[in-house]
mmCIF file of C-alpha atoms in Angstrom:
data_model
loop_
_atom_site.group_PDB
_atom_site.id
_atom_site.type_symbol
_atom_site.label_atom_id
_atom_site.label_comp_id
_atom_site.label_asym_id
_atom_site.label_seq_id
_atom_site.Cartn_x
_atom_site.Cartn_y
_atom_site.Cartn_z
ATOM 1 C CA SER A 278 -3.301 -11.357 -10.888
ATOM 2 C CA GLY A 279 -5.558 -10.614 -7.895
ATOM 3 C CA GLU A 280 -8.469 -12.584 -9.264
ATOM 4 C CA TYR A 281 -8.294 -14.887 -6.173
ATOM 5 C CA ALA A 282 -8.213 -11.971 -3.652
ATOM 6 C CA ALA A 283 -11.026 -10.250 -5.613
ATOM 7 C CA SER A 284 -13.275 -13.580 -5.774
ATOM 8 C CA PHE A 285 -12.569 -14.235 -1.944
ATOM 9 C CA VAL A 286 -13.741 -10.905 -0.958
ATOM 10 C CA ASN A 287 -17.029 -10.972 -3.094
ATOM 11 C CA GLY A 288 -17.526 -14.576 -1.580
ATOM 12 C CA PHE A 289 -16.958 -13.398 1.820
ATOM 13 C CA GLN A 290 -19.171 -10.007 1.769
ATOM 14 C CA GLU A 291 -21.672 -10.478 -0.550
ATOM 15 C CA ALA A 292 -24.885 -12.762 -0.698
ATOM 16 C CA PRO A 293 -26.895 -12.814 -3.800
ATOM 17 C CA GLU A 294 -30.149 -13.099 -1.712
ATOM 18 C CA ASP A 295 -29.227 -9.803 0.324
ATOM 19 C CA PRO A 296 -27.189 -7.568 -2.277
ATOM 20 C CA GLY A 297 -27.886 -4.348 -0.244
ATOM 21 C CA HIS A 298 -25.870 -5.576 2.906
ATOM 22 C CA ILE A 299 -22.427 -6.657 3.526
ATOM 23 C CA MET A 300 -22.399 -10.217 5.249
ATOM 24 C CA ALA A 301 -18.826 -9.950 6.776
ATOM 25 C CA SER A 302 -16.133 -7.426 6.302
ATOM 26 C CA ALA A 303 -13.279 -8.558 4.420
ATOM 27 C CA CYS A 304 -9.562 -7.127 4.821
ATOM 28 C CA CYS A 305 -7.066 -6.528 2.200
ATOM 29 C CA LYS A 306 -3.910 -6.771 4.519
ATOM 30 C CA HIS A 307 -0.266 -5.884 4.230
ATOM 31 C CA TYR A 308 -0.093 -3.868 1.256
ATOM 32 C CA VAL A 309 3.126 -4.722 -0.826
ATOM 33 C CA ALA A 310 6.502 -6.071 -0.298
ATOM 34 C CA ASN A 311 5.890 -7.611 3.049
ATOM 35 C CA GLU A 312 7.597 -10.933 2.897
ATOM 36 C CA MET A 313 9.852 -10.356 5.811
ATOM 37 C CA GLU A 314 9.417 -11.874 9.417
ATOM 38 C CA SER A 315 13.061 -11.918 10.499
ATOM 39 C CA SER A 316 16.531 -12.296 9.301
ATOM 40 C CA ASP A 317 20.091 -12.680 10.530
ATOM 41 C CA VAL A 318 22.404 -12.632 7.520
ATOM 42 C CA ALA A 319 25.942 -12.265 8.018
ATOM 43 C CA GLY A 320 25.608 -10.625 11.144
ATOM 44 C CA PHE A 321 23.088 -8.253 10.042
ATOM 45 C CA GLN A 322 19.748 -8.573 11.704
ATOM 46 C CA THR A 323 16.272 -7.050 10.717
ATOM 47 C CA ASP A 324 12.632 -7.802 11.316
ATOM 48 C CA ARG A 325 9.388 -6.827 9.689
ATOM 49 C CA ASN A 326 9.138 -3.884 11.772
ATOM 50 C CA HIS A 327 12.584 -2.352 10.781
ATOM 51 C CA PHE A 328 12.535 -3.629 7.091
ATOM 52 C CA ASP A 329 12.788 -1.220 4.356
ATOM 53 C CA ALA A 330 12.119 -3.004 1.030
ATOM 54 C CA THR A 331 13.786 -1.679 -1.777
ATOM 55 C CA VAL A 332 11.707 -2.201 -4.925
ATOM 56 C CA PRO A 333 11.822 -0.521 -8.325
ATOM 57 C CA ILE A 334 8.551 1.247 -9.149
ATOM 58 C CA GLN A 335 8.241 -0.620 -12.369
ATOM 59 C CA ASP A 336 8.173 -3.726 -10.232
ATOM 60 C CA LEU A 337 5.876 -2.289 -7.872
ATOM 61 C CA VAL A 338 3.385 -1.337 -10.423
ATOM 62 C CA ASP A 339 3.689 -4.661 -12.704
ATOM 63 C CA SER A 340 4.025 -7.347 -9.901
ATOM 64 C CA TYR A 341 3.645 -6.147 -6.299
ATOM 65 C CA MET A 342 0.718 -3.951 -6.499
ATOM 66 C CA VAL A 343 -1.549 -5.626 -8.860
ATOM 67 C CA PRO A 344 -3.123 -8.293 -6.317
ATOM 68 C CA PHE A 345 -3.554 -5.830 -3.672
ATOM 69 C CA GLN A 346 -5.275 -3.169 -6.209
ATOM 70 C CA ALA A 347 -7.632 -5.981 -7.464
ATOM 71 C CA CYS A 348 -8.539 -6.842 -3.973
ATOM 72 C CA VAL A 349 -9.417 -3.263 -3.463
ATOM 73 C CA GLU A 350 -11.046 -2.525 -6.838
ATOM 74 C CA LYS A 351 -12.563 -5.444 -8.048
ATOM 75 C CA GLY A 352 -13.300 -7.082 -4.620
ATOM 76 C CA ARG A 353 -14.592 -3.731 -3.326
ATOM 77 C CA VAL A 354 -13.085 -4.553 -0.007
ATOM 78 C CA THR A 355 -14.604 -2.997 3.300
ATOM 79 C CA SER A 356 -11.393 -2.796 5.044
ATOM 80 C CA LEU A 357 -7.566 -2.412 4.430
ATOM 81 C CA MET A 358 -4.530 -2.910 6.522
ATOM 82 C CA CYS A 359 -1.037 -1.516 5.883
ATOM 83 C CA SER A 360 2.266 -3.710 6.717
ATOM 84 C CA TYR A 361 4.765 -2.837 9.240
ATOM 85 C CA ASN A 362 7.577 -2.508 6.640
ATOM 86 C CA ALA A 363 8.573 0.557 4.727
ATOM 87 C CA VAL A 364 8.737 0.466 0.928
ATOM 88 C CA ASN A 365 11.661 2.562 -0.644
ATOM 89 C CA GLY A 366 11.890 4.506 2.494
ATOM 90 C CA VAL A 367 8.484 5.444 3.305
ATOM 91 C CA PRO A 368 6.995 3.441 5.884
ATOM 92 C CA SER A 369 3.750 1.402 4.455
ATOM 93 C CA CYS A 370 0.981 3.061 6.717
ATOM 94 C CA ALA A 371 2.258 6.589 5.630
ATOM 95 C CA ASN A 372 2.721 5.864 1.795
ATOM 96 C CA ASP A 373 0.207 7.952 -0.384
ATOM 97 C CA TRP A 374 -0.268 5.204 -2.962
#
């Protein structure tokens, strides 16, 4: 649901006694569908730098993007990091989502 991410970001960045300043900058990392480090299955090798996660749009919107979106919108995070993998053929760092 992203509630943990949003709460973590708020606790990390904000101090009730000084609401006008960021105490430390939190970072929402790795966008979505980034669960691959490396794999060697049936002679097929891939790693996170070359993996293209094929995920239906409905699954992206309903499941994968919810925590990341909550981290950004509810947590008001001050930093973002994309992931090495591609999602549906688009490199994560070039995705316009």
